[in-house]
mmCIF file of C-alpha atoms and ligand atoms in Angstrom:
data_model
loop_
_atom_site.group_PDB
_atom_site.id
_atom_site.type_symbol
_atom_site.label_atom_id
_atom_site.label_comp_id
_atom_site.label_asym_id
_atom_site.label_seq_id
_atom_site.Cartn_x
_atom_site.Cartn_y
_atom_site.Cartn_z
ATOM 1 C CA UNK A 259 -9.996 11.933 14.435
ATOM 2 C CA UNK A 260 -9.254 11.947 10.680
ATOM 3 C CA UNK A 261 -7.309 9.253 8.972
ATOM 4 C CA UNK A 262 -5.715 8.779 5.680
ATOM 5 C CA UNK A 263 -6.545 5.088 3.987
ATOM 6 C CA UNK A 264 -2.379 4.505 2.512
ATOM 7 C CA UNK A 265 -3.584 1.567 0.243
ATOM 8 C CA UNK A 266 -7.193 0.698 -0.994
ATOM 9 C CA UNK A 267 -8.341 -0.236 -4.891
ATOM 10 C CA UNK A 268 -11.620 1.364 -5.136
ATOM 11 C CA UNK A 269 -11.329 0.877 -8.689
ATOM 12 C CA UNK A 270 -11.498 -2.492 -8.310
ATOM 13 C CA UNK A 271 -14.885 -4.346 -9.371
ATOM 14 C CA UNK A 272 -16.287 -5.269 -5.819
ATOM 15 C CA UNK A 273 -15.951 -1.733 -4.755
ATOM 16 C CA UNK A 274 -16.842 0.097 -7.934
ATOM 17 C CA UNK A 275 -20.849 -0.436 -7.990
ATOM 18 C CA UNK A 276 -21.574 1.077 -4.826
ATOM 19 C CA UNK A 277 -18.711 3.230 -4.660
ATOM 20 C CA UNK A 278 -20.259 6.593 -3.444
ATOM 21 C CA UNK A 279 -21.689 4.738 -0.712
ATOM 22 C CA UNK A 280 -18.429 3.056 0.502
ATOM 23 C CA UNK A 281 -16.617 6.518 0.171
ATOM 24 C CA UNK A 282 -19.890 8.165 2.392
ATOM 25 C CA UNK A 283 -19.631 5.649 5.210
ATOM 26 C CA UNK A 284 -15.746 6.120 5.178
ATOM 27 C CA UNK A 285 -15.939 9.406 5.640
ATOM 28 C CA UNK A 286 -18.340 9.109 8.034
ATOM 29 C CA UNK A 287 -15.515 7.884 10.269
ATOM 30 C CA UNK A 288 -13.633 10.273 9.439
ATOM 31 C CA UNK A 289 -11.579 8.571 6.777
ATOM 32 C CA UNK A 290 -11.525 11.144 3.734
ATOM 33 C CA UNK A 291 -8.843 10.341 1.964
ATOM 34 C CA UNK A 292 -7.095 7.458 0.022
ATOM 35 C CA UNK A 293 -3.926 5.842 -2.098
ATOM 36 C CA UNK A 294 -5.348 3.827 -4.823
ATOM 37 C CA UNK A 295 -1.880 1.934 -6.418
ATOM 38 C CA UNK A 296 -1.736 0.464 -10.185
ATOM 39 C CA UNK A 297 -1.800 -2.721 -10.362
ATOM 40 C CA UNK A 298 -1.309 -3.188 -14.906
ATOM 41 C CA UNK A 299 -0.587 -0.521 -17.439
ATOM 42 C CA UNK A 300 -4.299 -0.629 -19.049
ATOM 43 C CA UNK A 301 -5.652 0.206 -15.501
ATOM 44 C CA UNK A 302 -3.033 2.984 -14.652
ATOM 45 C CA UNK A 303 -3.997 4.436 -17.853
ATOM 46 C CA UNK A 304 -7.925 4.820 -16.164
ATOM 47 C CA UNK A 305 -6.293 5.926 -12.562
ATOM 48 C CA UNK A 306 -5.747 10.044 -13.578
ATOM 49 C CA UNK A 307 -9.734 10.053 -14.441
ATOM 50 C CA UNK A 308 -10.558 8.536 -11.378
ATOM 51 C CA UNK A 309 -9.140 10.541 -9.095
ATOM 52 C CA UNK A 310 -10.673 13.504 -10.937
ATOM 53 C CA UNK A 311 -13.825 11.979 -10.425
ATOM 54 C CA UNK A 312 -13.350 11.310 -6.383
ATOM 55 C CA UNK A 313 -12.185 13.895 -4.707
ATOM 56 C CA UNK A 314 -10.025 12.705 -1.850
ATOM 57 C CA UNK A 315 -8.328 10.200 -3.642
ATOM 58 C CA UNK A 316 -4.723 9.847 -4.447
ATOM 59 C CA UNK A 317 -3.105 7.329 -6.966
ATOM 60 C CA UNK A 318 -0.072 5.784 -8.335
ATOM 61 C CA UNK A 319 1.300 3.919 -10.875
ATOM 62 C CA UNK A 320 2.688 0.180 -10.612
ATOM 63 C CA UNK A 321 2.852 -2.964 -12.387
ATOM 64 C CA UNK A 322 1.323 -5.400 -9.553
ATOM 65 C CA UNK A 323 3.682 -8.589 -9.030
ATOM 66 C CA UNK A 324 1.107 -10.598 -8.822
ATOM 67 C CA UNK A 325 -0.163 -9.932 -12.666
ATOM 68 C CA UNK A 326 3.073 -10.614 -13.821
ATOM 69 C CA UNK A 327 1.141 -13.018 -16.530
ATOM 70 C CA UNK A 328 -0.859 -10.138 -17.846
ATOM 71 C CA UNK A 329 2.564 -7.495 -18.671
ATOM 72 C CA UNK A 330 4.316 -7.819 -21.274
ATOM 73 C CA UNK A 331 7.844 -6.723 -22.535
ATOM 74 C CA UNK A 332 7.116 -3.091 -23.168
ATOM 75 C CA UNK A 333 4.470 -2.294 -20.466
ATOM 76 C CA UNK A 334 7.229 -0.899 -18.059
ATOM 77 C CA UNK A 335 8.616 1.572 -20.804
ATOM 78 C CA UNK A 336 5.010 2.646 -21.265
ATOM 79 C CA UNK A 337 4.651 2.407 -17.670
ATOM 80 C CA UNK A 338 7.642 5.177 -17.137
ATOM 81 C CA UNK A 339 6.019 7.275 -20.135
ATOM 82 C CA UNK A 340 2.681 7.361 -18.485
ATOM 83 C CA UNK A 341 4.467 8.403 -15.125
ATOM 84 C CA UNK A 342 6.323 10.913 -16.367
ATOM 85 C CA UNK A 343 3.236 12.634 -17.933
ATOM 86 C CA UNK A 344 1.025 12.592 -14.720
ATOM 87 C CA UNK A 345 3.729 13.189 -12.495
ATOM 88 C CA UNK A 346 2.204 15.987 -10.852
ATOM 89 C CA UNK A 347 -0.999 13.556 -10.067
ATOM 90 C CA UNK A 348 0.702 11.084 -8.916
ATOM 91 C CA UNK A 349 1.889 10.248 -5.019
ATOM 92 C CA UNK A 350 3.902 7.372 -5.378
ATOM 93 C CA UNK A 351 5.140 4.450 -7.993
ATOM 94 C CA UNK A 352 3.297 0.991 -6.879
ATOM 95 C CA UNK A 353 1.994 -1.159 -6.495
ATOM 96 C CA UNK A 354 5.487 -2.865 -7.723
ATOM 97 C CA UNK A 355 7.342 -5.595 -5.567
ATOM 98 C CA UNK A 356 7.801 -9.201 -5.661
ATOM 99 C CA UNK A 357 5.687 -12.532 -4.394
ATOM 100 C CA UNK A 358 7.110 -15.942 -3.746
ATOM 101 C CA UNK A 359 4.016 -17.251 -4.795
ATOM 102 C CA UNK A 360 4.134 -16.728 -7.874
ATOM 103 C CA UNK A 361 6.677 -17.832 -10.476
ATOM 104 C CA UNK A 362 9.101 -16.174 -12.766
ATOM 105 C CA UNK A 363 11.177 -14.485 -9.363
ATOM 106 C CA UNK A 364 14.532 -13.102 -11.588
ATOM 107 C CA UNK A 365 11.792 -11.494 -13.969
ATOM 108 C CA UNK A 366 9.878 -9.867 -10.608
ATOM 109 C CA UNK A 367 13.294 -9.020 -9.240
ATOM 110 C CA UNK A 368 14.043 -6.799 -12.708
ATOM 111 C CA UNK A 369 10.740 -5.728 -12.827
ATOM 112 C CA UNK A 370 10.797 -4.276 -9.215
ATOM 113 C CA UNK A 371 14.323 -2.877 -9.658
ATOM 114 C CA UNK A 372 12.863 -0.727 -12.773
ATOM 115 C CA UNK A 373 9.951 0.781 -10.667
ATOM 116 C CA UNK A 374 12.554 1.657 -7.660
ATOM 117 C CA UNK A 375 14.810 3.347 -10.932
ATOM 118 C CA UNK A 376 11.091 5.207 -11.965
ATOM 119 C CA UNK A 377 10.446 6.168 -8.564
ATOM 120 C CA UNK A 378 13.834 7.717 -7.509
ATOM 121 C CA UNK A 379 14.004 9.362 -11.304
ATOM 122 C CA UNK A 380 10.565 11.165 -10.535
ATOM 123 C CA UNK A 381 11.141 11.805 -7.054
ATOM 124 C CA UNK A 382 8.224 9.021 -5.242
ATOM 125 C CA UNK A 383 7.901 7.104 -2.846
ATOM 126 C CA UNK A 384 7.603 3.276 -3.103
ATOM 127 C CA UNK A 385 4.158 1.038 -2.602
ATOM 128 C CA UNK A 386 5.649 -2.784 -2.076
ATOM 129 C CA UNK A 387 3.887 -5.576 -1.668
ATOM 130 C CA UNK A 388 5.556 -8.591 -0.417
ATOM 131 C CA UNK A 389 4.790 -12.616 0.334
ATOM 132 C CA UNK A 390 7.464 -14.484 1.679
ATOM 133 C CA UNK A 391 9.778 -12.299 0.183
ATOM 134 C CA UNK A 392 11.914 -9.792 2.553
ATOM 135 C CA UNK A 393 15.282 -11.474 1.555
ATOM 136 C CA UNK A 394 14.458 -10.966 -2.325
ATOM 137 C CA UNK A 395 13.574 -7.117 -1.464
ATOM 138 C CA UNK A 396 16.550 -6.574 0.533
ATOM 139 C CA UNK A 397 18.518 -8.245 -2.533
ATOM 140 C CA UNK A 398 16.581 -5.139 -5.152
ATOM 141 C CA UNK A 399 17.359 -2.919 -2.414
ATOM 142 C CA UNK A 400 21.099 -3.202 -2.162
ATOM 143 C CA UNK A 401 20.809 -3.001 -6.176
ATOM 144 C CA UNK A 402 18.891 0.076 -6.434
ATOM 145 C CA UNK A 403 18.522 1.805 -2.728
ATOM 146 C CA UNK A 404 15.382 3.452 -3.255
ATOM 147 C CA UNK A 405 15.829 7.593 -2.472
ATOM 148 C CA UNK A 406 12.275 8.863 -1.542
ATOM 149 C CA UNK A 407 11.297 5.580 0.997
ATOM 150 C CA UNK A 408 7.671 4.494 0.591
ATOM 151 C CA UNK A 409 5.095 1.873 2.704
ATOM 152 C CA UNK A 410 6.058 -2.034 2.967
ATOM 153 C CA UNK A 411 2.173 -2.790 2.178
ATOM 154 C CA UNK A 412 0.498 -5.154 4.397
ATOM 155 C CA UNK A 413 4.005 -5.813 6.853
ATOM 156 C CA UNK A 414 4.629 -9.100 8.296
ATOM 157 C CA UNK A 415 7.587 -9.873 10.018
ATOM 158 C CA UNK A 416 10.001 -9.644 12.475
ATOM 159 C CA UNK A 417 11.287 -6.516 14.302
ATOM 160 C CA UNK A 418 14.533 -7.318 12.519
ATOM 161 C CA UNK A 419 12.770 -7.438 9.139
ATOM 162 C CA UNK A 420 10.881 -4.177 10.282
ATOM 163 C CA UNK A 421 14.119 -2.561 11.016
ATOM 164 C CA UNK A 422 15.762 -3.067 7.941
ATOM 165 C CA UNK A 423 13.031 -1.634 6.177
ATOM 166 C CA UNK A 424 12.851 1.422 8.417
ATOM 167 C CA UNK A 425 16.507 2.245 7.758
ATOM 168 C CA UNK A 426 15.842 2.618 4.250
ATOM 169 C CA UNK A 427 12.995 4.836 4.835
ATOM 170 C CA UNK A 428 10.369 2.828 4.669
ATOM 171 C CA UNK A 429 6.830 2.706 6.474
ATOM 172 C CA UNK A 430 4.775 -0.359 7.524
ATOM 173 C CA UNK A 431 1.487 -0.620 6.289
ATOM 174 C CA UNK A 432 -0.967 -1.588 8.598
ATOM 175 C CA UNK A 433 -3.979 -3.332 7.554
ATOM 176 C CA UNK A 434 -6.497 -6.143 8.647
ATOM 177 C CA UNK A 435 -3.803 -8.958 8.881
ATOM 178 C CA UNK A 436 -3.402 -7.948 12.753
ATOM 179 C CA UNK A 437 -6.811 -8.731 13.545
ATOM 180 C CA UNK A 438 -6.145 -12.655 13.340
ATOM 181 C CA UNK A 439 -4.919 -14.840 15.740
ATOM 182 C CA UNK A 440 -2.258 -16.168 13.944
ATOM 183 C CA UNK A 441 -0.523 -12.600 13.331
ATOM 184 C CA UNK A 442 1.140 -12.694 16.815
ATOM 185 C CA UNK A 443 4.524 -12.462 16.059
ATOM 186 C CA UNK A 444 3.458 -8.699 13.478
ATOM 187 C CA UNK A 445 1.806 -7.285 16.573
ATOM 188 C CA UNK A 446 4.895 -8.118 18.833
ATOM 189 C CA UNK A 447 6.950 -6.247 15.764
ATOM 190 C CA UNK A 448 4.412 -3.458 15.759
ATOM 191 C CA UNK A 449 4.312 -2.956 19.607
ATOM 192 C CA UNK A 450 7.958 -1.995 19.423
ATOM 193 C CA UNK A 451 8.590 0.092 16.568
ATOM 194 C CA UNK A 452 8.785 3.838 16.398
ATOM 195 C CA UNK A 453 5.729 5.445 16.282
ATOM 196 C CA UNK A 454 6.221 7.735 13.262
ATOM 197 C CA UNK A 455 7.309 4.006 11.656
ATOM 198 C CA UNK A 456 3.624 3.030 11.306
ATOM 199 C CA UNK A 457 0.568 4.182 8.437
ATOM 200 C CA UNK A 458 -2.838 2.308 8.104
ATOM 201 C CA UNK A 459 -4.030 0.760 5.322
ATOM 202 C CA UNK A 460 -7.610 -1.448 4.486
ATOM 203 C CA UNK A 461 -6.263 -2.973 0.950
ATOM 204 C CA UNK A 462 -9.787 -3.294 0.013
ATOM 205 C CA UNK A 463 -11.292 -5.089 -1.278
ATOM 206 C CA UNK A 464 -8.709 -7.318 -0.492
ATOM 207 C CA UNK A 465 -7.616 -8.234 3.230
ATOM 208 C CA UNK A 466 -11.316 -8.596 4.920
ATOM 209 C CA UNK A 467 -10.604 -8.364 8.914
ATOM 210 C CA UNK A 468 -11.311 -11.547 11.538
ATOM 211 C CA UNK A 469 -14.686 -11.979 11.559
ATOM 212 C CA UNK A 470 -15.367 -10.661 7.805
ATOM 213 C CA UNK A 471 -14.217 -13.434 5.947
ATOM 214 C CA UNK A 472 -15.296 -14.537 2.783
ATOM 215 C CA UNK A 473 -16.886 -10.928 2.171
ATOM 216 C CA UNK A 474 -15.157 -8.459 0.329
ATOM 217 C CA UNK A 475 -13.492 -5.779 2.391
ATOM 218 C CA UNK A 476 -14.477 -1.978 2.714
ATOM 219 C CA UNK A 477 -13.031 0.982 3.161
ATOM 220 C CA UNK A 478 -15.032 1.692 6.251
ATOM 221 C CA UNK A 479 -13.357 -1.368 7.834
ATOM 222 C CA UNK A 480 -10.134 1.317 8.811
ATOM 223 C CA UNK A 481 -11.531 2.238 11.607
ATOM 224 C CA UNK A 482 -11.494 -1.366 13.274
ATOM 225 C CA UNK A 483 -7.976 -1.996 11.997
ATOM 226 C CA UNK A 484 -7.247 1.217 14.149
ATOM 227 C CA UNK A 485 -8.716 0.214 16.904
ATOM 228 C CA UNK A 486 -6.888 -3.525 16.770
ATOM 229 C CA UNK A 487 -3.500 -1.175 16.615
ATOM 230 C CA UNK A 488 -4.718 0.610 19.954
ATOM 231 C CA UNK A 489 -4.995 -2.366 21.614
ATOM 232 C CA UNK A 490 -1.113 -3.263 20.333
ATOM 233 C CA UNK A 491 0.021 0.277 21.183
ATOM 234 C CA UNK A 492 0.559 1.591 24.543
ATOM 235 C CA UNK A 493 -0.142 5.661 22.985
ATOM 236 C CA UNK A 494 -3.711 6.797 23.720
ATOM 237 C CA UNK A 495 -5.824 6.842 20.356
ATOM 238 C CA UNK A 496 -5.847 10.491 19.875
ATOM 239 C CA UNK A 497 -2.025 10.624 19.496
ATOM 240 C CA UNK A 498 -1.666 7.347 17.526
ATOM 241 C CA UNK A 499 -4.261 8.858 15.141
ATOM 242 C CA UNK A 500 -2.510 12.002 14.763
ATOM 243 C CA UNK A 501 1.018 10.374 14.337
ATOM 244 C CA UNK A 502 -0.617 8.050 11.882
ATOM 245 C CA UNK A 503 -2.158 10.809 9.466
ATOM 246 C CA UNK A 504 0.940 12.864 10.010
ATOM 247 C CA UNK A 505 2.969 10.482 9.497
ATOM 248 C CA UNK A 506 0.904 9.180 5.400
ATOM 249 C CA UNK A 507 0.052 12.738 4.573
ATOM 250 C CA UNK A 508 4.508 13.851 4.787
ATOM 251 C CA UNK A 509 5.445 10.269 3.057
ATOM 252 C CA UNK A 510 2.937 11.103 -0.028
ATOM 253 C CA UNK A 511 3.042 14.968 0.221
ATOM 254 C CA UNK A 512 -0.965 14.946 0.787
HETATM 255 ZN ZN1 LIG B 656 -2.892 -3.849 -3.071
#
């Protein structure tokens, strides 16, 4: 079985030191490649050397919600500049979207409406990432419907919210947050989804699985997150694994 990792940031600090050796037990499992999103301009600007340097890996440019402290007024227009230049590296726009959490929600709702603008102008799919916000996506949806679909990163919801995100052409991203106890009501949505609906994801080194806590998360750690959506699936594991790499490598053209 081979799988494709949708969303991991092996640029990130935790992973970065012992990369090769996180990238030689992934593969081991057969997980060879991997969609590493931006997160701030200065990073995406390191993100088309990166992937040069790992073969395997895929990338894409975003301006992460949750550093909305760190942009400032002119990093999107850069942002779009920078995208247009490395289009032909590039797999997706993301990691764009918008978090309850934290503050300043009309300036995340423009934000997000200027990457789903960037994304449709280059052709992309999306990479969201959401907290407690489906009814302020929705909202930047009906304002900009998003023409190339992408993955609703780490879903959580309802079938109903799963639905509405599948009619725009979305995927769910499936990552760790199923292994817990308290992420019944996901695994009743995922149970009863489409199939071709789902794509896996480890978000490290974010996300550590039940029973990892407190350490940070490796890429490795898909495997297990596969095997927690076997149990939720009623497909054997050769054909969920198939659908699922099918399924990543036709959304990001890998
Ligand atoms: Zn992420």
């Amino acid at each position: 079985m081979r799988f494709i990792d949708t969303h991991c940031h092996l640029d990130f600090d935790e992973l970065k030191e012992s990369l090769p050796q996180h990238l030689t037990e992934a593969q081991a499992q057969g997980i060879g490649q991997w969609v590493v999103p931006g997160v701030t301009l200065e990073q995406c600007h390191t993100l088309p050397v990166f992937a040069q340097q790992h073969p395997g890996v895929h990338i894409a440019f975003g301006l992460h919600p949750y550093f909305m402290a760190q942009h400032s007024a002119t990093d999107m227009s850069d942002l779009a500049a920078l995208a247009h230049q490395h289009r032909a590296q590039l797999v997706a726009i993301g990691e764009c979207g918008i978090d309850a959490i934290v503050e300043e929600i009309d300036a995340q709702q423009h934000l997000f409406i200027e990457h789903i603008a960037l994304a449709n102008a280059l052709g992309l799919p999306l990479i969201v990432h959401h907290r407690k916000s489906h009814h302020l996506l929705a909202n930047a949806f009906k304002q900009c419907p998003p023409q190339y679909g992408g993955v609703i990163h780490a879903f959580s919801g309802s079938l109903q919210d799963a639905q509405s995100y599948l009619k725009l052409g979305f995927k769910l991203g499936v990552g760790g947050t199923i292994s817990y106890p308290r992420a019944a009501k996901t695994r009743t949505t995922l149970a009863q989804v489409p199939l071709d609906a789902l794509v896996l994801e480890t978000d490290a080194p974010s996300m550590p699985l039940a029973g990892y806590q407190g350490q940070p998360n490796v890429p490795k750690r898909m495997v297990e997150v596969f095997a927690h959506l076997c149990d939720i699936r009623k497909e054997p594991a050769q054909q969920l694994a198939h659908a699922l790499y099918s399924s990543s490598a036709a959304l990001f053209r890998i």
